[in-house]
PDB file of C-alpha atoms in Angstrom:
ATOM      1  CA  UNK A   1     117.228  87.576 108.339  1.00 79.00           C
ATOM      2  CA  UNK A   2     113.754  87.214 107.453  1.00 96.00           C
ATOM      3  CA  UNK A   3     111.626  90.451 106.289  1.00 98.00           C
ATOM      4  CA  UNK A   4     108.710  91.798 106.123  1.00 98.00           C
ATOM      5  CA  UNK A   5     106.587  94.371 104.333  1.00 98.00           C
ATOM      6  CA  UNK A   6     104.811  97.462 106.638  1.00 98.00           C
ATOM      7  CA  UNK A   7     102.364  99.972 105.144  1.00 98.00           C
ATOM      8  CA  UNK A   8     101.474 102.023 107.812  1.00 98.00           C
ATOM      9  CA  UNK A   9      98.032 104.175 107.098  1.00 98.00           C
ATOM     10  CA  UNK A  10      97.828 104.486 104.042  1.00 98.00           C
ATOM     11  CA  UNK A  11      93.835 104.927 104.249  1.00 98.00           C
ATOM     12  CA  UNK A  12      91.704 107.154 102.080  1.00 98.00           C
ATOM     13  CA  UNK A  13      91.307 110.299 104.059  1.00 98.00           C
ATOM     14  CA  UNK A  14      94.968 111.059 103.611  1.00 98.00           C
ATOM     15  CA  UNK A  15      94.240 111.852  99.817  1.00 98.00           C
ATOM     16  CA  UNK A  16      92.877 114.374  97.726  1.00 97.00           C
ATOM     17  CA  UNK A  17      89.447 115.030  98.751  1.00 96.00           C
ATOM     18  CA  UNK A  18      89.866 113.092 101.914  1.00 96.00           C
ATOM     19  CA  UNK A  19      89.551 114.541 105.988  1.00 96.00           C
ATOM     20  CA  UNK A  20      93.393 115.263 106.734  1.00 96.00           C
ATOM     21  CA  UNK A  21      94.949 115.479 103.063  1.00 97.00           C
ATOM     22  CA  UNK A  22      98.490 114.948 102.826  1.00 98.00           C
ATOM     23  CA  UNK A  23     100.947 116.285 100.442  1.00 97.00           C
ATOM     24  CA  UNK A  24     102.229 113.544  98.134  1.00 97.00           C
ATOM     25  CA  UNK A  25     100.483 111.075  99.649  1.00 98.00           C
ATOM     26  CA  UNK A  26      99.431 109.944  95.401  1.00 98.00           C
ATOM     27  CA  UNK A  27     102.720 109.309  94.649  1.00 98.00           C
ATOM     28  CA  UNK A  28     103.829 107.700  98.081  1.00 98.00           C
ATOM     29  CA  UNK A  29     101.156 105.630  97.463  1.00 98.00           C
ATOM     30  CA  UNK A  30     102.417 104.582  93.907  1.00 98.00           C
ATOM     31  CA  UNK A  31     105.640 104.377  95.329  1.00 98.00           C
ATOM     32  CA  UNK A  32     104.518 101.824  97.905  1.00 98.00           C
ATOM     33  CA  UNK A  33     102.660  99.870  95.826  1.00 98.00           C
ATOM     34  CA  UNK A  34     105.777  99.263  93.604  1.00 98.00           C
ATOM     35  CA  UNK A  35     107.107  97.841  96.633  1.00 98.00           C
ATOM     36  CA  UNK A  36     104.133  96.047  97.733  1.00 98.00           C
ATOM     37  CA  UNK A  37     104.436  94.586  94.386  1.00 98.00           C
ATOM     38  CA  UNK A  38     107.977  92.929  95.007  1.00 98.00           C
ATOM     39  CA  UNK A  39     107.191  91.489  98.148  1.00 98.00           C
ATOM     40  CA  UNK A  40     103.899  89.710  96.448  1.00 98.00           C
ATOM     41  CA  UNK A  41     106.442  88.422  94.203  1.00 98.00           C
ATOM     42  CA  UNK A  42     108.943  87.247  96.769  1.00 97.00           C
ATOM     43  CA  UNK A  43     106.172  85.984  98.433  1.00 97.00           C
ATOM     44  CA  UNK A  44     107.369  87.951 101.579  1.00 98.00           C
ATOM     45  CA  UNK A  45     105.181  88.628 104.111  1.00 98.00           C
ATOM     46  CA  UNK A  46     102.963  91.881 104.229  1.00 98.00           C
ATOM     47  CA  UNK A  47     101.377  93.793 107.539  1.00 98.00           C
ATOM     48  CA  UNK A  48      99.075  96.069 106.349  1.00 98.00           C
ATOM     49  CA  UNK A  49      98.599  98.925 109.455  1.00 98.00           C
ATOM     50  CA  UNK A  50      94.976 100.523 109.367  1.00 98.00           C
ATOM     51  CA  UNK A  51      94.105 103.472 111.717  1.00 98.00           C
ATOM     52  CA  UNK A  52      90.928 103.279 113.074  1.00 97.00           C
ATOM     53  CA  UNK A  53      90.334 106.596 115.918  1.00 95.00           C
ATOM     54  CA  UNK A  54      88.467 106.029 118.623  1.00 89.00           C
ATOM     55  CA  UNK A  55      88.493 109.775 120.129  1.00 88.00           C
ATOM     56  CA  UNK A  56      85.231 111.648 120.540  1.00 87.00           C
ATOM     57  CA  UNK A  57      87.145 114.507 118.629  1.00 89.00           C
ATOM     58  CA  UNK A  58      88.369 112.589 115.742  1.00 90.00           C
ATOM     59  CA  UNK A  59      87.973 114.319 112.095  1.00 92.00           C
ATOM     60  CA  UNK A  60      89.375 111.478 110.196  1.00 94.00           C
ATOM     61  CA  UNK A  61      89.780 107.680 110.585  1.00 95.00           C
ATOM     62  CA  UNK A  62      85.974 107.475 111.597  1.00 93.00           C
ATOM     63  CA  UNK A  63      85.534 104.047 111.840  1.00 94.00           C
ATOM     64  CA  UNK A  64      83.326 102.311 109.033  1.00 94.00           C
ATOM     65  CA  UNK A  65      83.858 105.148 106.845  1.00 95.00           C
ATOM     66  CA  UNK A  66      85.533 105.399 102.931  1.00 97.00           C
ATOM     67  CA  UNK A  67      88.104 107.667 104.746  1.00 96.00           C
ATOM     68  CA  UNK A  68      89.382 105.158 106.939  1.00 97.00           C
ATOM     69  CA  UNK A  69      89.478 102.808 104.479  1.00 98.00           C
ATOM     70  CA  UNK A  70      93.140 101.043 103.346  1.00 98.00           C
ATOM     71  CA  UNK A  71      93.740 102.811  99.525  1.00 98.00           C
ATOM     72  CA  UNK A  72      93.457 100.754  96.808  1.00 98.00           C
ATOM     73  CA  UNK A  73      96.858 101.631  95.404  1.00 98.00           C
ATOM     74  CA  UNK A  74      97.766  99.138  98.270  1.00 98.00           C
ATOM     75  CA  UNK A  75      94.624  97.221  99.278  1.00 98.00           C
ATOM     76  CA  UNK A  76      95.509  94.117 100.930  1.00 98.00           C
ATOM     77  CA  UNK A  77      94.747  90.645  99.615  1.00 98.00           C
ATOM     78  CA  UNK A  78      93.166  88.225 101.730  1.00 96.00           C
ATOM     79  CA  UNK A  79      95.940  86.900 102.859  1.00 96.00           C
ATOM     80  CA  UNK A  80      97.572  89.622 103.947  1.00 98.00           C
ATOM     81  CA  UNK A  81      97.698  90.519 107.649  1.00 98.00           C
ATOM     82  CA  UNK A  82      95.939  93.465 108.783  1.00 98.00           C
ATOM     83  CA  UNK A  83      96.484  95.239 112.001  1.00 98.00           C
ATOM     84  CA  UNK A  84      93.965  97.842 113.533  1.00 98.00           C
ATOM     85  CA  UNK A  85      95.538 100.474 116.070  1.00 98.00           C
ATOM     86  CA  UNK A  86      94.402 103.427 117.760  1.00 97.00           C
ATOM     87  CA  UNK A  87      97.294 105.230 118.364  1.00 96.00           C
ATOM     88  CA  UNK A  88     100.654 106.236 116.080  1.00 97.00           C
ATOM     89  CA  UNK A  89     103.037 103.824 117.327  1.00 98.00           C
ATOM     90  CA  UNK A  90     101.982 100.860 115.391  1.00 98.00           C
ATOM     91  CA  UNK A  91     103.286  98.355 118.410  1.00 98.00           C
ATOM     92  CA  UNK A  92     100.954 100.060 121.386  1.00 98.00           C
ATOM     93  CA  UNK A  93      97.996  97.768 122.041  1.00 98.00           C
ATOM     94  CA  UNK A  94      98.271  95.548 118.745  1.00 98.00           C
ATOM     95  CA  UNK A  95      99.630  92.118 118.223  1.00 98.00           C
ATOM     96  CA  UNK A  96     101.942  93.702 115.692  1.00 98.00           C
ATOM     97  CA  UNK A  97     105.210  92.812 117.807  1.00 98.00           C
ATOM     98  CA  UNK A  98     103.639  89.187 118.835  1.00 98.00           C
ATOM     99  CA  UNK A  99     102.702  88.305 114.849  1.00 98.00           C
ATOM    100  CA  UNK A 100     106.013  89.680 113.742  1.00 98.00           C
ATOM    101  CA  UNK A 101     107.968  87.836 115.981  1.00 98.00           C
ATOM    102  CA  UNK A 102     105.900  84.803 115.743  1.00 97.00           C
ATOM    103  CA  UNK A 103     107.000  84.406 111.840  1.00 97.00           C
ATOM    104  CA  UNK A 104     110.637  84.420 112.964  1.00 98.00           C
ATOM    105  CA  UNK A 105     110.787  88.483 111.229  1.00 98.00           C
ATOM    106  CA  UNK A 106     113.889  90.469 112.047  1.00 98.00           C
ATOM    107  CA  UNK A 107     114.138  93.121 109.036  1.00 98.00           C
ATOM    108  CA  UNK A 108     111.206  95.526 108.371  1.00 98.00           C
ATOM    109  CA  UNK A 109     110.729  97.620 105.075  1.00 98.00           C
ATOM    110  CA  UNK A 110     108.436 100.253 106.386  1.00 98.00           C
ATOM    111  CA  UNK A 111     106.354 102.194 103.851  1.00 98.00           C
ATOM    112  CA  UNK A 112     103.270 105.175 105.168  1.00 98.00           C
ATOM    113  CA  UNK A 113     101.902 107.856 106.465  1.00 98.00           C
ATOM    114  CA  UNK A 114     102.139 110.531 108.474  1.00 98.00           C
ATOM    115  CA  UNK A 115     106.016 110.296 108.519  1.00 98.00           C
ATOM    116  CA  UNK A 116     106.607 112.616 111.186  1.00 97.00           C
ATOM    117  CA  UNK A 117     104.128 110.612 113.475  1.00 97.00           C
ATOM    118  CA  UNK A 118     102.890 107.040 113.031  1.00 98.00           C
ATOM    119  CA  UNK A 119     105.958 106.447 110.594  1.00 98.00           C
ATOM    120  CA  UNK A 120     107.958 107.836 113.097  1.00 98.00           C
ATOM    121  CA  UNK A 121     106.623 106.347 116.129  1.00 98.00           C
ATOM    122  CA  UNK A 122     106.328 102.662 114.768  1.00 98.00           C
ATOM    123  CA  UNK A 123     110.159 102.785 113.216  1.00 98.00           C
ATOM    124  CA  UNK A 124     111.254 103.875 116.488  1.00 98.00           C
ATOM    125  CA  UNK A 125     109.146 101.336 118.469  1.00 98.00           C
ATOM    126  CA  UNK A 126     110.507  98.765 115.727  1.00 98.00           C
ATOM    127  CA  UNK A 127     114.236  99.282 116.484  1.00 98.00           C
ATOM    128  CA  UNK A 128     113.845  99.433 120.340  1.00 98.00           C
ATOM    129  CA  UNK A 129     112.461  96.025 119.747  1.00 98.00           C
ATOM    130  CA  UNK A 130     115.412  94.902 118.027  1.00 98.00           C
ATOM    131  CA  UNK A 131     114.182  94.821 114.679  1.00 98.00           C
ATOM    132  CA  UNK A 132     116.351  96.298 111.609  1.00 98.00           C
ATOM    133  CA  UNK A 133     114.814  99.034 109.719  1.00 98.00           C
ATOM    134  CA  UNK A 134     114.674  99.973 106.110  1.00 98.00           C
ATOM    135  CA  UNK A 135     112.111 103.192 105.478  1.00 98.00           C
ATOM    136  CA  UNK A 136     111.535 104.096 101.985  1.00 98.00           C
ATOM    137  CA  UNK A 137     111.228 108.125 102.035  1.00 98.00           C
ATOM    138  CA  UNK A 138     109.587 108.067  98.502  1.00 98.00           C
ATOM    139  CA  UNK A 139     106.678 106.058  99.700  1.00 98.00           C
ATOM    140  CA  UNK A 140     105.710 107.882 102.900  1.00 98.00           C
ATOM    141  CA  UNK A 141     104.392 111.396 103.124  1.00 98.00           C
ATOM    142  CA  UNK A 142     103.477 114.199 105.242  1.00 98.00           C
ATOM    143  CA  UNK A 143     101.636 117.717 105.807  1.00 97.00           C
ATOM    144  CA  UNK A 144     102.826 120.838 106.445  1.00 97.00           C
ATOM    145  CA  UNK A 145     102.977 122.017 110.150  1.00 97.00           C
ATOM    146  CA  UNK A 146     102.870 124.837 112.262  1.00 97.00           C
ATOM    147  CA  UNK A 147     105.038 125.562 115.656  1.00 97.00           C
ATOM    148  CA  UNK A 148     105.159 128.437 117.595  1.00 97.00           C
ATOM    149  CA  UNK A 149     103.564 130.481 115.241  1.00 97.00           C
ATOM    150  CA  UNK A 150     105.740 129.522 112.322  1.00 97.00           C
ATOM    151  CA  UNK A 151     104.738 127.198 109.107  1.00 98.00           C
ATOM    152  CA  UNK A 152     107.145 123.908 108.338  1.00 98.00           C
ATOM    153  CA  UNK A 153     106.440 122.964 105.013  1.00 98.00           C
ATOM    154  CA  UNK A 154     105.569 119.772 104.486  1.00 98.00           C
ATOM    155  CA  UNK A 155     108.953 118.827 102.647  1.00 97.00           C
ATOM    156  CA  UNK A 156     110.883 120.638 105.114  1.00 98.00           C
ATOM    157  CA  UNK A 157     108.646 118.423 107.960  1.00 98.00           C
ATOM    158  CA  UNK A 158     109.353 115.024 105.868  1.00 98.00           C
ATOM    159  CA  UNK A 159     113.225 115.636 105.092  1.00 98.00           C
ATOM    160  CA  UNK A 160     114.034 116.353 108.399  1.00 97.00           C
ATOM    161  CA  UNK A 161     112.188 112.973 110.639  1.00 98.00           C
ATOM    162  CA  UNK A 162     113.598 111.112 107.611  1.00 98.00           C
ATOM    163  CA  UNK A 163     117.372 112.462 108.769  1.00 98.00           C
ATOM    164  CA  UNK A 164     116.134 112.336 112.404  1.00 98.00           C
ATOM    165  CA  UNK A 165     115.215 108.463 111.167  1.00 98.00           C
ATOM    166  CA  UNK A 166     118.434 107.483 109.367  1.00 98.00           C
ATOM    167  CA  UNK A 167     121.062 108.534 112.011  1.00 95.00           C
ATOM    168  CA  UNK A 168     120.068 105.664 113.978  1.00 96.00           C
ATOM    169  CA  UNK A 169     116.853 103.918 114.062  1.00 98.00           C
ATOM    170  CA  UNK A 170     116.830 103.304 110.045  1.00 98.00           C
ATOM    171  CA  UNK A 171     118.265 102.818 106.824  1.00 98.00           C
ATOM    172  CA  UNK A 172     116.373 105.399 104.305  1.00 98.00           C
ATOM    173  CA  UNK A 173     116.705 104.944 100.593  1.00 98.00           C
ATOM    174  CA  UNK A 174     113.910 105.094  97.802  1.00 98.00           C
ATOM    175  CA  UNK A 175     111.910 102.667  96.149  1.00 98.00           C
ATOM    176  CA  UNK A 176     113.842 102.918  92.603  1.00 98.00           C
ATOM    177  CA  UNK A 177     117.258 101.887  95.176  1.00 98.00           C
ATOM    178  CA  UNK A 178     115.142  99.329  97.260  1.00 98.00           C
ATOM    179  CA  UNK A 179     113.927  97.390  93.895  1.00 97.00           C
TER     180      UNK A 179
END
């Protein structure tokens, strides 16, 4: 099996003093760049996902603005592939499946933000394509959200798309385990 290395999102405006702040997202990005780290050393490939948004509406992801910029904690190197996409599943309308497939990849370690959408989205795409899983829980985060009038913390949100992720589509551990 060959692996690869997918930080989904992890763009400016999803920290502290960004457009859509997430909880965590500091430390998820620490997290992630420990493991960013290891692959550089493995010399294992890296797919860096950036959200770019498209929508008249949009509040965040603006294109060609500091928000929507990758985060430095896990700024890609030249090298590095980089994927734009305008919607959460990482796979829709991207040559993510095409490049991944092209370098012979079968396993992906799957790092990013939001989990309970383009985290969730792209590791279920990923699997339904055949491709094995590995999300590290530490390095992702979320925001709180609001249903029918009542408020899911943001843990609460993140814990449960991470069980949701590990009965089938995923193996979930933490970076610490991973290294």
């Amino acid at each position: 099996m060959k692996k690869a290395l997918l930080l989904i999102d992890i763009q400016n405006d999803y920290f502290e003093g960004g457009s859509n702040t997430l909880e965590g997202s500091l430390e998820a990005s620490l997290n992630a760049k420990e493991i960013l780290t290891l692959f550089r050393q493995q010399n294992l490939p890296v797919v860096h996902i950036q959200h770019l948004s498209t929508r008249p509406s949009s509040t965040f992801f603006i294109p060609d603005t500091k928000g929507a910029e990758i985060h430095p904690n896990v700024a890609p190197l030249h090298e590095e592939k980089v994927i734009i996409k305008h919607y959460p599943n990482s796979f829709r309308e991207t040559d993510l499946l095409d490049y991944l497939r092209s370098e012979g990849i079968t396993e992906l370690v799957v790092c990013g933000m939001m989990t309970h959408m383009c985290v969730d989205a792209t590791v279920r795409a990923a699997k339904d394509y055949g491709f094995n899983c590995t999300l590290i829980a530490d390095a992702c985060a979320t925001r709180t959200l609001v249903v029918s009038g009542e408020t899911v913390k943001a843990h609460e949100v993140h814990n449960a798309f991470l069980a949701a992720l590990a009965y089938f589509y995923s193996t979930v551990t933490t970076a610490r385990d991973y290294i």
